[in-house]
Coordinates of C-alpha atoms in Angstrom, one line a residue:
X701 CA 96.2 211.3 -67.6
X702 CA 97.1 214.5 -69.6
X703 CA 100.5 214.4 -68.3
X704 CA 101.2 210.7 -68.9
X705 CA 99.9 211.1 -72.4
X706 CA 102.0 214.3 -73.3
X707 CA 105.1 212.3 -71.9
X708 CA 104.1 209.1 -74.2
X709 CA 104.6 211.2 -77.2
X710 CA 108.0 210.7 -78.1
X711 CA 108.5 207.4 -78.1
X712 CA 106.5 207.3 -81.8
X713 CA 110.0 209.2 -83.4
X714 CA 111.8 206.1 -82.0
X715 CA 112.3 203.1 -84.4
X716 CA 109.7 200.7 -85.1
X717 CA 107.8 203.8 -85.9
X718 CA 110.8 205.9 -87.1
X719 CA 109.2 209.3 -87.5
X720 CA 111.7 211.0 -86.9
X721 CA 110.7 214.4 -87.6
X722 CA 108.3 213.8 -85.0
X723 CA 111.3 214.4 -82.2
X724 CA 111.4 218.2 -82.8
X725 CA 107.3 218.6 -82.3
X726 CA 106.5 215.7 -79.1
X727 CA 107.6 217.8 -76.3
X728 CA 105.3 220.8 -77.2
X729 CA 102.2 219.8 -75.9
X730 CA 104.0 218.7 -72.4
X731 CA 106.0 221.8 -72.2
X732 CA 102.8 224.0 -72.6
X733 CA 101.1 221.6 -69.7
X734 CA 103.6 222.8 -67.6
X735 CA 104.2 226.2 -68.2
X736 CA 100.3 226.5 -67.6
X737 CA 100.6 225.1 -64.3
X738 CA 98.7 227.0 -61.4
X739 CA 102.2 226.3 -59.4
X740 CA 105.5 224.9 -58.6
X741 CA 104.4 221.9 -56.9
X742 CA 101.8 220.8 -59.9
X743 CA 104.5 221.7 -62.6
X744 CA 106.8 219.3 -60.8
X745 CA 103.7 216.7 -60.6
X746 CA 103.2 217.3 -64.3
X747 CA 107.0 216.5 -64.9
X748 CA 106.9 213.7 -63.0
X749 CA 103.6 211.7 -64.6
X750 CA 104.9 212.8 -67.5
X751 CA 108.2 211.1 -67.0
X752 CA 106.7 208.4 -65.9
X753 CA 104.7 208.2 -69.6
X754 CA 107.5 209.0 -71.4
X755 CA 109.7 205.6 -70.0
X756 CA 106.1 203.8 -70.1
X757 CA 106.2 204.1 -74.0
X758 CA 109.7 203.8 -74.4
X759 CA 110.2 200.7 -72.6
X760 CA 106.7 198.9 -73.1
X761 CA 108.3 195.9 -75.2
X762 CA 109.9 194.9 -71.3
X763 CA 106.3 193.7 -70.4
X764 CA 107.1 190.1 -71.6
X765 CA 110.0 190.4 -68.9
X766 CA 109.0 192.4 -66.0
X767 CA 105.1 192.1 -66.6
X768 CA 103.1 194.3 -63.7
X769 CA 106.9 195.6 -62.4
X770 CA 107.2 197.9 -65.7
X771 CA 104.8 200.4 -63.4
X772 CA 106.4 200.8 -60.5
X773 CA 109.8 201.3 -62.2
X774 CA 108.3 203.8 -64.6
X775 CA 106.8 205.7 -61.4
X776 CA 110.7 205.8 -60.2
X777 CA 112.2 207.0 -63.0
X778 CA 109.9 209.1 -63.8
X779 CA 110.6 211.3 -60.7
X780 CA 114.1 212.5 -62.5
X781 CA 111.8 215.0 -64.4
X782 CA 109.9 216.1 -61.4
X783 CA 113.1 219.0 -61.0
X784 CA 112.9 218.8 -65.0
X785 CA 109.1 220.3 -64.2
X786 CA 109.9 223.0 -62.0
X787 CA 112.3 224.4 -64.0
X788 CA 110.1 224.5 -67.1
X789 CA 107.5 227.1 -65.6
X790 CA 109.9 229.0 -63.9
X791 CA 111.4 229.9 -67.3
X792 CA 108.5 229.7 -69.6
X793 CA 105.0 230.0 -67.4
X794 CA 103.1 233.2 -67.8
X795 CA 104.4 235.5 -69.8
X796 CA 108.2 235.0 -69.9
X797 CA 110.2 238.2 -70.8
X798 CA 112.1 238.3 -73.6
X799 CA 115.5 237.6 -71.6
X800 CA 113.6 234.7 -69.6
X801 CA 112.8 233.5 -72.5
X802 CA 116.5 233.7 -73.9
X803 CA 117.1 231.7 -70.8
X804 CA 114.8 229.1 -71.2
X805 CA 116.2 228.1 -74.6
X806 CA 119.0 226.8 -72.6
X807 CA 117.6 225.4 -69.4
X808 CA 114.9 223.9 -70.7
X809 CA 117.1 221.4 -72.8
X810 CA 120.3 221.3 -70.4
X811 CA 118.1 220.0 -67.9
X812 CA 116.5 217.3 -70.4
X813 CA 120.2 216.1 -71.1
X814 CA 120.5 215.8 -66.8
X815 CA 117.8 213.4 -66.8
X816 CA 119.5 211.6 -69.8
X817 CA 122.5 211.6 -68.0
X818 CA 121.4 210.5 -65.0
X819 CA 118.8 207.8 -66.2
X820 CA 122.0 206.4 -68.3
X821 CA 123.5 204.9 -65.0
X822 CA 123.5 201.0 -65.6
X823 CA 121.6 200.4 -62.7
X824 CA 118.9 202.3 -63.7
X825 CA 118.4 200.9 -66.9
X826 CA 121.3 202.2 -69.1
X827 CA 120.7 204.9 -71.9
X828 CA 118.1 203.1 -73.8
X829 CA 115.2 205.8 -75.3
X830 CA 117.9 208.5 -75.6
X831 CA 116.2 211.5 -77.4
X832 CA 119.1 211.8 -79.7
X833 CA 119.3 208.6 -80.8
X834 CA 115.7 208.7 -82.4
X835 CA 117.8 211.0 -85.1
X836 CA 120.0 207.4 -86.0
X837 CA 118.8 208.6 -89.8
X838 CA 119.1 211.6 -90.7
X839 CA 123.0 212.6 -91.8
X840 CA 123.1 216.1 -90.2
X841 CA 122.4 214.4 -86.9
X842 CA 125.3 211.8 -87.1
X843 CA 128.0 214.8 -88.1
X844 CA 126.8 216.2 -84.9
X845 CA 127.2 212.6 -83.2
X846 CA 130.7 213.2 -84.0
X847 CA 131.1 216.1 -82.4
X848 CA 129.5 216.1 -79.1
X849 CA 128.0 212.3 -79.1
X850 CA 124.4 211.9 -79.0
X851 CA 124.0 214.0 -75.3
X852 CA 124.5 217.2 -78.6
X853 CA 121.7 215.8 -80.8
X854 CA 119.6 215.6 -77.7
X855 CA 120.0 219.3 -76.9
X856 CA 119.2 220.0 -80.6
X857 CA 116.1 218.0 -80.5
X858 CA 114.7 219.4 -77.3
X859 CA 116.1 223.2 -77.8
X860 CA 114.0 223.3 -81.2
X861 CA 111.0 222.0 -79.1
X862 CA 111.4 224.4 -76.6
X863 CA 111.5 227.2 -79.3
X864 CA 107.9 226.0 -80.9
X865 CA 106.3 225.9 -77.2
X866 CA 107.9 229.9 -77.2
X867 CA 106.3 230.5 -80.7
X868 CA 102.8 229.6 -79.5
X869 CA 103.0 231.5 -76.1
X870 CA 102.9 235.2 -76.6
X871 CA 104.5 237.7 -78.5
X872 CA 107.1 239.0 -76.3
X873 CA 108.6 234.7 -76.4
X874 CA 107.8 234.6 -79.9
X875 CA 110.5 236.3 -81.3
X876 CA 113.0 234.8 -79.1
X877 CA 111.2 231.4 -80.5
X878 CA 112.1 232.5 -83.8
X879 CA 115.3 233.8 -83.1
X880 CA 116.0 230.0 -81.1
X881 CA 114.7 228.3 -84.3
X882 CA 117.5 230.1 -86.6
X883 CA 120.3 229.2 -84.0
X884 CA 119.2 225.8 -84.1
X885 CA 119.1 225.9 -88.0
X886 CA 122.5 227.8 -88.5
X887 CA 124.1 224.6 -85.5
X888 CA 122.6 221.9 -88.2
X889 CA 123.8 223.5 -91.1
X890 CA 126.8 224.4 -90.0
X891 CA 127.6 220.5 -88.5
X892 CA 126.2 219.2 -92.4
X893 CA 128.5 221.5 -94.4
X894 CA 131.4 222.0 -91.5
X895 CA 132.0 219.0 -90.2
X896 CA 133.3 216.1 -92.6
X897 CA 132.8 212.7 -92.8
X898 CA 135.9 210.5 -91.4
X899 CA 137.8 209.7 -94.2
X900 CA 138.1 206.4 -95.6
X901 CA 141.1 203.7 -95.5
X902 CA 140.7 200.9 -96.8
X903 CA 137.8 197.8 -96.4
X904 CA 137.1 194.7 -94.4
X905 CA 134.8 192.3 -95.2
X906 CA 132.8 190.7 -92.5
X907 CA 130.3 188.2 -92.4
X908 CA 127.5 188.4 -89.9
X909 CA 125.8 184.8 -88.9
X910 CA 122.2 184.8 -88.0
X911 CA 120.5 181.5 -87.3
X912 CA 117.4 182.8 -86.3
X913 CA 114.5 181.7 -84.0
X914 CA 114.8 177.8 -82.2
X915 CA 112.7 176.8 -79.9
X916 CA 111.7 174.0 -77.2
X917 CA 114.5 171.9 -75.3
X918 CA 116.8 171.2 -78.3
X919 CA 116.7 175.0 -79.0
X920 CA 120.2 175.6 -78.4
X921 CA 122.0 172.5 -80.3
X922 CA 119.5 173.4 -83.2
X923 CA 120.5 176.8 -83.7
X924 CA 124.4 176.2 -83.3
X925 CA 123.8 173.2 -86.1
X926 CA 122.1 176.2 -88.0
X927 CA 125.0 178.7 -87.2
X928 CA 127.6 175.7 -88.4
X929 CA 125.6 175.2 -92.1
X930 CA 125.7 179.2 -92.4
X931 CA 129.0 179.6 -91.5
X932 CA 130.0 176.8 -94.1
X933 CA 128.4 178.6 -96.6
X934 CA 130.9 181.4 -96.4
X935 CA 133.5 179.2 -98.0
X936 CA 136.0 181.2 -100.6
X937 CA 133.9 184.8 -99.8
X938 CA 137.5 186.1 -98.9
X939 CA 137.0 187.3 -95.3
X940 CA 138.5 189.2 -92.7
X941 CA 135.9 188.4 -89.8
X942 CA 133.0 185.9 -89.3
X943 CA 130.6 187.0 -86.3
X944 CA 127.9 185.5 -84.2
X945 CA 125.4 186.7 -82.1
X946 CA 125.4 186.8 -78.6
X947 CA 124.9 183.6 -76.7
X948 CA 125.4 181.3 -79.9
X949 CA 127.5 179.1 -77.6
X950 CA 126.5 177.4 -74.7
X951 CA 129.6 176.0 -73.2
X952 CA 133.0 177.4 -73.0
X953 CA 135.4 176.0 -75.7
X954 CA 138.4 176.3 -73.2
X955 CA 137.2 173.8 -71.4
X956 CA 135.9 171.4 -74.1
X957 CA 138.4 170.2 -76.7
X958 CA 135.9 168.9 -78.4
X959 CA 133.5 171.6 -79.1
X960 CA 136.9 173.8 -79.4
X961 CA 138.1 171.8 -82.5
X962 CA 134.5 172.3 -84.0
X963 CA 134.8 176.0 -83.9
X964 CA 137.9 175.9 -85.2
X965 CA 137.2 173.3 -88.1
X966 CA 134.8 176.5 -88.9
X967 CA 137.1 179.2 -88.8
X968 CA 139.6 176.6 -91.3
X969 CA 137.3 176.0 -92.9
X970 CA 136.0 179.8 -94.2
X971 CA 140.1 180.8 -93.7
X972 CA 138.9 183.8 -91.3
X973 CA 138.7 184.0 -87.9
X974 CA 135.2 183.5 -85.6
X975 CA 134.1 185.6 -82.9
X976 CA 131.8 183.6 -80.9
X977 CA 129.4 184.7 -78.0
X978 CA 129.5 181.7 -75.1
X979 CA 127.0 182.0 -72.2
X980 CA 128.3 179.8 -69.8
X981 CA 130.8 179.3 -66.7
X982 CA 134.1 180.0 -67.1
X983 CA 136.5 177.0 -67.1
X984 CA 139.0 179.1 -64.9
X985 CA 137.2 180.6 -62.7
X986 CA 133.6 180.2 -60.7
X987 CA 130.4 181.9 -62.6
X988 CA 128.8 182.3 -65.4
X989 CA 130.1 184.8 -67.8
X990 CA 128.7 186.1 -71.3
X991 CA 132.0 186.2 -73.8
X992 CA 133.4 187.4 -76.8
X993 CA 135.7 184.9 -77.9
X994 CA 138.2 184.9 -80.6
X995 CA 138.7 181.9 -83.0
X996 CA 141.4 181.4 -85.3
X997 CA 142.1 178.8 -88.1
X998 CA 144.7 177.5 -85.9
X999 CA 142.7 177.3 -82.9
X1000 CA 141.9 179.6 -79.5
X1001 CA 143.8 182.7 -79.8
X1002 CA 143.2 183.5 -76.0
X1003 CA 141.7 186.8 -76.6
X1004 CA 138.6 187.1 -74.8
X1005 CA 136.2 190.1 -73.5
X1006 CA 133.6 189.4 -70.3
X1007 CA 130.7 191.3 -70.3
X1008 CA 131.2 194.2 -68.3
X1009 CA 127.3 195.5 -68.0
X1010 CA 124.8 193.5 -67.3
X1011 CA 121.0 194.0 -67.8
X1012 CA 119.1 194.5 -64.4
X1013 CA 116.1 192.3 -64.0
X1014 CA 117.4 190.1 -66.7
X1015 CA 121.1 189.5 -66.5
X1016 CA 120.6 190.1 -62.9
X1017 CA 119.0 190.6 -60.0
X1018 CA 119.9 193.4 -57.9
X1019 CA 119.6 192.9 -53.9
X1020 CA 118.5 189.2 -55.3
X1021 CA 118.0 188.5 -51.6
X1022 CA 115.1 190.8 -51.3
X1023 CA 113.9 190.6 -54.7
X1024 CA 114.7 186.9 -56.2
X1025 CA 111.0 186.0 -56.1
X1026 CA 110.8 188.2 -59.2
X1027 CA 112.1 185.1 -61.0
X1028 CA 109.5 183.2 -60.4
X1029 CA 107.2 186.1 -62.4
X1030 CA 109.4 187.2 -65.2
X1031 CA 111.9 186.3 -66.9
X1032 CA 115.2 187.4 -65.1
X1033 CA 118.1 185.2 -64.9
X1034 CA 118.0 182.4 -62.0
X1035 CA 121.2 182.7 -61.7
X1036 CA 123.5 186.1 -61.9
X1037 CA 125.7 186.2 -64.4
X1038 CA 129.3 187.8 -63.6
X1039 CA 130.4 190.6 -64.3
X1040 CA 134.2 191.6 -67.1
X1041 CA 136.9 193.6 -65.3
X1042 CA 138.0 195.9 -68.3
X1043 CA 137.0 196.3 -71.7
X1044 CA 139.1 194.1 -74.5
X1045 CA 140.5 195.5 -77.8
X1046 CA 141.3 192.1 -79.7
X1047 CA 144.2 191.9 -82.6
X1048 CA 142.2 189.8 -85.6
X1049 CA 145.3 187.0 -86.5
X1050 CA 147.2 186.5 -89.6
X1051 CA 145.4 184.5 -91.8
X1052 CA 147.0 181.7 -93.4
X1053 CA 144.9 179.7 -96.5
X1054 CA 144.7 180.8 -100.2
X1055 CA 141.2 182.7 -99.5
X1056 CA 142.1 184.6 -96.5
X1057 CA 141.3 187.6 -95.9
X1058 CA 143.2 190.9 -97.3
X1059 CA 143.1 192.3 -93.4
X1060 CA 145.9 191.4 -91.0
X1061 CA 146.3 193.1 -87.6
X1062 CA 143.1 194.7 -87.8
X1063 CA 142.0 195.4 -84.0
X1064 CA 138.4 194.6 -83.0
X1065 CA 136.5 196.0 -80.2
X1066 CA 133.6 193.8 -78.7
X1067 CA 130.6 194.9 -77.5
X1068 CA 127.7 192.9 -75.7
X1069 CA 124.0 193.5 -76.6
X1070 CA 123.1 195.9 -74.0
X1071 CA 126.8 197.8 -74.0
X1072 CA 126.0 198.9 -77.7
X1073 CA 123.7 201.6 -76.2
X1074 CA 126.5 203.0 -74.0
X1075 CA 128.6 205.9 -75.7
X1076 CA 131.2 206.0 -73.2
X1077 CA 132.3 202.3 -74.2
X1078 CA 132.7 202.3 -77.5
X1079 CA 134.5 205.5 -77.3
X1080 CA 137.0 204.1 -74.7
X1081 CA 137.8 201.1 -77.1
X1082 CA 138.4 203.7 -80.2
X1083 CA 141.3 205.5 -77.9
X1084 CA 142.5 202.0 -77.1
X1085 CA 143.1 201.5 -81.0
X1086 CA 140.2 199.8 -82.3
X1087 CA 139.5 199.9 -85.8
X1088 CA 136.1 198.0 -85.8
X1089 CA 133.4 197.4 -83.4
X1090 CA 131.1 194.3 -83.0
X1091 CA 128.5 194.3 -81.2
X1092 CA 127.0 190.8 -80.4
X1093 CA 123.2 190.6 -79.6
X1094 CA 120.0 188.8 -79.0
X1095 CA 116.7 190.3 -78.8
X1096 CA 114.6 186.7 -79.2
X1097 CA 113.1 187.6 -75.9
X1098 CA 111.2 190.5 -77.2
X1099 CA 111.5 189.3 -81.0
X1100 CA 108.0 190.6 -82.0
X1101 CA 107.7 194.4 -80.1
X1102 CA 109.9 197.6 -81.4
X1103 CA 113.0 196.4 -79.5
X1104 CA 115.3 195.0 -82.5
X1105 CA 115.1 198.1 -84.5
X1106 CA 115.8 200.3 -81.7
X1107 CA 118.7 198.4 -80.6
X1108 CA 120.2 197.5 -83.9
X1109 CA 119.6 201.7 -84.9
X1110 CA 122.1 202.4 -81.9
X1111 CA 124.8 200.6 -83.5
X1112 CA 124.7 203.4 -86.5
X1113 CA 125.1 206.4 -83.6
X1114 CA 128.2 204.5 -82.4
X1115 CA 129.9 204.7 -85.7
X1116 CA 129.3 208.0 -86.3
X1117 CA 130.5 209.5 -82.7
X1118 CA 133.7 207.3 -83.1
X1119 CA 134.4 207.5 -86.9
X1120 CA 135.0 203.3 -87.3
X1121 CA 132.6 201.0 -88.7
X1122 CA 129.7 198.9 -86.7
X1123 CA 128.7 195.4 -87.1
X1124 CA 125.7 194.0 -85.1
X1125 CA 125.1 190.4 -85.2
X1126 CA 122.1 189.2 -83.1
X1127 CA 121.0 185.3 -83.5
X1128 CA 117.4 186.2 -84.3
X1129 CA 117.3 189.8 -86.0
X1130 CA 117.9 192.6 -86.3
X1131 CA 121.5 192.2 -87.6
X1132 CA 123.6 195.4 -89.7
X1133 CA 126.1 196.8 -90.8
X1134 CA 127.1 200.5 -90.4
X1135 CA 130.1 202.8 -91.9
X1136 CA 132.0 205.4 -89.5
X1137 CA 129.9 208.1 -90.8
X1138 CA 127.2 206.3 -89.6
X1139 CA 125.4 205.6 -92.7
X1140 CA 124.2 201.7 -92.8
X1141 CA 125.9 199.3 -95.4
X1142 CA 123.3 197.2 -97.1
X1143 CA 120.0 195.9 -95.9
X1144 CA 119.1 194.4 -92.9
X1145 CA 118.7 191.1 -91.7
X1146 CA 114.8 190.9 -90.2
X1147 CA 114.0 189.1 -87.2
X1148 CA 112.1 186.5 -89.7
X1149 CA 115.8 185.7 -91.2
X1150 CA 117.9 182.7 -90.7
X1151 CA 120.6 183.9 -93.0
X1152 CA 124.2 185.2 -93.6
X1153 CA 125.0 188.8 -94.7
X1154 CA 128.7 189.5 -96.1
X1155 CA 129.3 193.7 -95.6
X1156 CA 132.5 195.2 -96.8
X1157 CA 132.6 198.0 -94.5
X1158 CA 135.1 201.1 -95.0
X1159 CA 137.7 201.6 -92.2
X1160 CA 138.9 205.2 -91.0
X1161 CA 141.5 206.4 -88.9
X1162 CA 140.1 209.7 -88.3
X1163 CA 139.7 210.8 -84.7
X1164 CA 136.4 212.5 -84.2
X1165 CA 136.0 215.2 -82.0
X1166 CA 134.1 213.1 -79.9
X1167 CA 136.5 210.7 -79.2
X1168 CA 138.7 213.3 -78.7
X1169 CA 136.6 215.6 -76.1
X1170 CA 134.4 213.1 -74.8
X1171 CA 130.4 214.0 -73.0
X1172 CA 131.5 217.5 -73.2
X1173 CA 127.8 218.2 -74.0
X1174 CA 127.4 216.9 -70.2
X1175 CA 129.3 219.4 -68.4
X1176 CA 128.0 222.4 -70.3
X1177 CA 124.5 221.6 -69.4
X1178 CA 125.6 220.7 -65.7
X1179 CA 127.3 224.5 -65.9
X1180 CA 123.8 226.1 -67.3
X1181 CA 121.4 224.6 -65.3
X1182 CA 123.4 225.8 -61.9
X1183 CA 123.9 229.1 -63.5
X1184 CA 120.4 229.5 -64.0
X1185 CA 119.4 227.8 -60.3
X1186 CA 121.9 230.3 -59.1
X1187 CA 120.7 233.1 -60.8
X1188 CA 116.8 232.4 -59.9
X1189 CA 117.9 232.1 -56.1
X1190 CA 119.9 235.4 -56.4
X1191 CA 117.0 237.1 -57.9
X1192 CA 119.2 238.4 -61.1
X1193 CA 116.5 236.8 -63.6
X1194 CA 113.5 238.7 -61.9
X1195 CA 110.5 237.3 -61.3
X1196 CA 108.7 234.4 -63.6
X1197 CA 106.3 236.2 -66.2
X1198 CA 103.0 236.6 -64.7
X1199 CA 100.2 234.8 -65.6
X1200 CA 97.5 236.2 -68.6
X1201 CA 95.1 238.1 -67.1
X1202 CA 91.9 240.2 -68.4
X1203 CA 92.2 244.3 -68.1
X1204 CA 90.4 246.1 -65.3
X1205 CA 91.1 246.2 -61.8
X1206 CA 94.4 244.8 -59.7
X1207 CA 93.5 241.6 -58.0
X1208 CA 92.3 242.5 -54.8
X1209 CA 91.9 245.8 -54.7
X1210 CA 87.9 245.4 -54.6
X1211 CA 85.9 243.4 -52.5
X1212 CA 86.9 240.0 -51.9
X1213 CA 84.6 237.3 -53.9
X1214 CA 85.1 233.3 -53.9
X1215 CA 87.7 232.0 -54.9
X1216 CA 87.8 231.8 -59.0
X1217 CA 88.0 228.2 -60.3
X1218 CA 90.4 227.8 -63.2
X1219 CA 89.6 226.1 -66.7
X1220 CA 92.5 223.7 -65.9
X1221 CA 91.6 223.1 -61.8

C-alpha cells in the first residue's frame, strides 16, 4: 500500500490540481522506498506497485469508460517500472559512493524517460501523464520543450528528484545531491536566458466554436443547430479560420449535398473557411472514419485528414473478437472506427468577400483529440510546412473529472517544441489558444461554456531545435541506461553501497543468533 501511494503522488502536479512545483518533490518518498529495500526482487516489487499507483492516479477519470478494467490495466503497465525498481537500489541503496552516486543522477531519470517511451506506444495508451508535461506553465520548461521536446523536461523533473532523495541519504550522496541540484539549476537557467523565443511573423485570427454539452436522442442535431448560431455570430470578425470540435458532424458532407451547402452557407457567410470534425462513414470508401474537413466559401476544397490514432477501448477495440463483450460494460465504440493513412498538412484557400481574412496560403496541420498528446505528430506536420496546428477535441465523456485541463494543457507543449501556434477546439470545453512559445493566448473556454472565442495568434517561422533534432532526449537515455547495465555486469562500478549498519563486530563472526527482523519486514 506504501508503494501504490508513493507512486500516486505525482499525478497532484498534473492539471486539475496544477501544482506544479510539486513535480520536482513526488518521486522522493518512492525513491527512498526503494533504495531501502532488503533486495533486488522487493525493489523491483516496489517499482512495479508503484507503477501501478502512479497510472492509477493519472488515468482515474477513465473509470466512467473502462469501470473495474482500469485495475487490471494499471497492474500491466505498471510492470514497465518493475526494471525502473531494480535499477534504483542498485545505484542509490545503502550507502552509495560518491561516484555511484554521480551515476545514479543519470540512471535514475534515463530509465524514467524508458518507461515514458515505452508506455507512449498507442496501443498502450499513448503518452498521456507525461512527467514533463505537468511543467505546461512554467516558461523555463517550454524553452527546454524546444530543445529536446518534453522527453528533456522529463529528465529535468526526475534528475532534481533524484538529487533531493541523495540529499537526505547520507553524507557521502549528499554532496553529489548538491552538486546534481546546481547542474539542474545552471540547465534551467541556461535554456531561460539561452534559448529564445521563436520569433514572431505576423498574426492569424481564428475563431474556435464550442457548442457545449447536448444530451438525450436529439443531442447531435441540437448541438450542430448550436454550432450554426455561433458560427453566425462571427459575421464581419475578419477571419482567417473558423474551427470546430471533434465530432461536430455526424454525416459526411461529400456525400450529402445538402448538409454540404449548409456548411458552406457558413463558411460564406463568416467569409473564412470551416474546418469541421465528421464522425461518420466515408462516402468513398467502407468504415467509419473521424475527419478533419476543410470548408471553403465556395464549397468542399477536398482537403481532408483521417484520424490516424485511435483511442484503445474507446475508439477501438483491440482483438474485438476476444474482448468485444467489453462493450456491453463501458463505453467503447460498438463499432471500430478506421484508421488515416498519412498525416495531412491542408493549404487554408483564398478568401474572396470584403471581410476576409488578411491570411492567404496559410498551411494548417490537423490534429485529432487524442493525437494532440503525441510529439512525434505535430513535429512531423511542422517539417511538412505547417504554420498552424488545430487540434479538434471532445472530452464530454469525462466532462466533470481532470481530463479537459490535462488535455487542453498539452496543446501549449506542442507549440512550444515546434515554434507555431496551437488551437484546441473541443465541443464541450476545454477549448485554447496557445502561441509558439507556448504561452496561452486569452482565457479559456470552460467545460460550462457554449460560446465562441476569437484568438489572434502570432505565427513564426522559426525552426526549433526540436523540430530539427527530433526525441534526441530518447536515444541518450537508451545510451546511459546500457552503459550503466553494462558497467554493473562488468563489475567497473563496484559493488552497491552497503546497507547502514551499527559499529561492533562483522556480521557473523560470533555466534550465530535468529535471524534479525527488520523495521521495514
Amino acid at each position: 500500500m506504501l508503494a501504490l501511494g508513493c507512486g500516486a503522488l505525482p499525478a497532484f502536479a498534473f492539471p486539475a490540481p496544477g501544482l506544479w512545483w510539486w513535480a520536482y518533490l513526488a518521486l522522493v518518498p518512492w525513491l527512498l522506498l526503494i533504495r531501502t529495500a532488503p533486495g533486488a526482487r522487493r525493489a523491483a516489487l516496489d517499482g512495479w506497485l508503484g507503477g501501478a499507483g502512479f497510472v492509477l492516479a493519472v488515468h482515474h477519470w477513465l473509470l466512467p469508460s473502462l469501470h473495474v478494467f482500469l485495475l487490471p490495466l494499471a497492474a500491466l503497465l505498471g510492470l514497465l517500472w518493475l526494471p525502473w525498481g531494480w535499477l534504483v537500489r542498485s545505484v542509490l541503496g545503502g550507502r552509495p559512493s560518491p561516484p555511484r552516486a554521480a551515476v545514479a543522477l543519470l540512471a535514475v531519470p534515463s530509465g524514467w524517460l524508458l518507461i515514458e517511451m515505452v508506455r507512449s506506444w498507442e496501443g498502450l495508451g499513448g503518452p498521456w501523464g507525461l512527467l514533463g508535461a505537468s511543467q505546461w506553465e512554467v516558461p523555463v520548461a517550454l524553452r527546454l520543450a524546444s530543445v529536446g521536446g518534453v522527453w528533456l523536461v522529463s529528465l529535468l523533473v526526475v534528475a532534481v528528484n533524484t538529487a533531493v532523495a541523495l540529499l537526505l541519504t547520507a553524507p557521502g550522496p549528499r554532496a553529489v545531491g548538491v552538486a546534481g541540484l546546481a547542474a539542474c539549476a545552471l540547465v534551467a537557467g541556461s535554456a531561460a536566458w539561452g534559448v529564445g523565443a521563436p520569433r514572431e511573423s505576423g498574426t492569424v485570427r481564428v475563431a474556435l466554436v464550442q457548442p457545449g454539452v447536448f444530451e438525450g436522442p436529439d443531442g447531435a442535431e441540437r448541438r450542430f443547430a448550436r454550432a450554426e448560431e455561433l458560427t453566425r455570430s462571427l459575421v464581419g470578425q475578419r477571419l482567417d479560420l473558423v474551427v470546430w470540435g471533434e465530432s461536430g458532424v455526424g454525416a459526411d458532407p461529400a456525400g450529402r449535398p445538402e448538409l454540404a451547402a449548409r456548411l458552406t452557407a457558413l463558411a460564406r457567410a463568416v467569409d473564412a473557411p470551416l474546418l469541421v470534425n465528421v464522425d461518420a462513414r466515408r462516402s468513398d470508401r467502407p468504415g467509419i472514419y473521424k475527419s478533419a474537413v476543410l470548408v471553403a466559401p465556395t464549397g468542399l476544397t477536398g482537403q481532408r485528414y483521417d484520424k490516424m490514432r485511435l483511442v484503445p477501448f474507446g475508439e477501438y477495440v483491440p482483438a474485438r473478437a476476444a474482448l468485444g463483450w467489453v462493450t456491453s460494460v463501458g463505453k467503447a465504440a460498438q463499432e471500430d472506427r478506421r484508421r488515416g493513412t498519412t498525416p495531412v498538412v491542408m493549404t487554408l484557400p483564398a478568401a474572396e468577400g470584403v471581410g476576409a481574412g488578411a491570411v492567404q496560403g496559410l498551411r494548417v496541420g490537423p490534429l485529432i483529440c487524442f493525437e494532440s498528446a503525441f510529439p512525434d505528430m505535430s513535429r512531423r506536420l511542422v517539417r511538412d510546412g505547417a504554420g498552424l496546428l488545430v487540434v479538434q477535441s471532445a472530452t464530454s465523456t469525462f466532462q466533470e473529472s481532470w481530463a479537459p485541463a490535462q488535455h487542453a494543457s498539452l496543446a501549449a507543449l506542442r507549440a512550444a517544441e515546434t515554434g507555431r501556434p496551437v488551437a484546441h477546439a473541443t465541443l464541450t470545453g476545454i477549448s485554447a489558444a496557445y502561441g509558439p512559445d507556448g504561452r496561452r493566448i486569452g482565457p479559456v473556454l470552460g467545460t460550462e461554456a457554449s460560446a465562441v472565442a476569437v484568438r489572434e495568434l502570432p505565427l513564426s517561422a522559426t525552426t526549433t531545435l526540436y523540430v530539427r533534432w527530433g526525441d534526441w532526449p530518447l536515444y541518450g537515455a537508451l545510451a546511459v541506461v546500457g552503459a550503466v547495465c553494462a558497467a554493473e555486469g562488468a563489475g567497473v562500478l563496484g559493488r552497491p553501497g552497503s546497507p547502514l549498519r551499527r559499529s561492533g563486530p562483522r556480521p557473523g563472526s560470533g555466534p550465530r543468533g535468529p535471524r534479525a527482523r527488520t523495521a521495514r519486514g
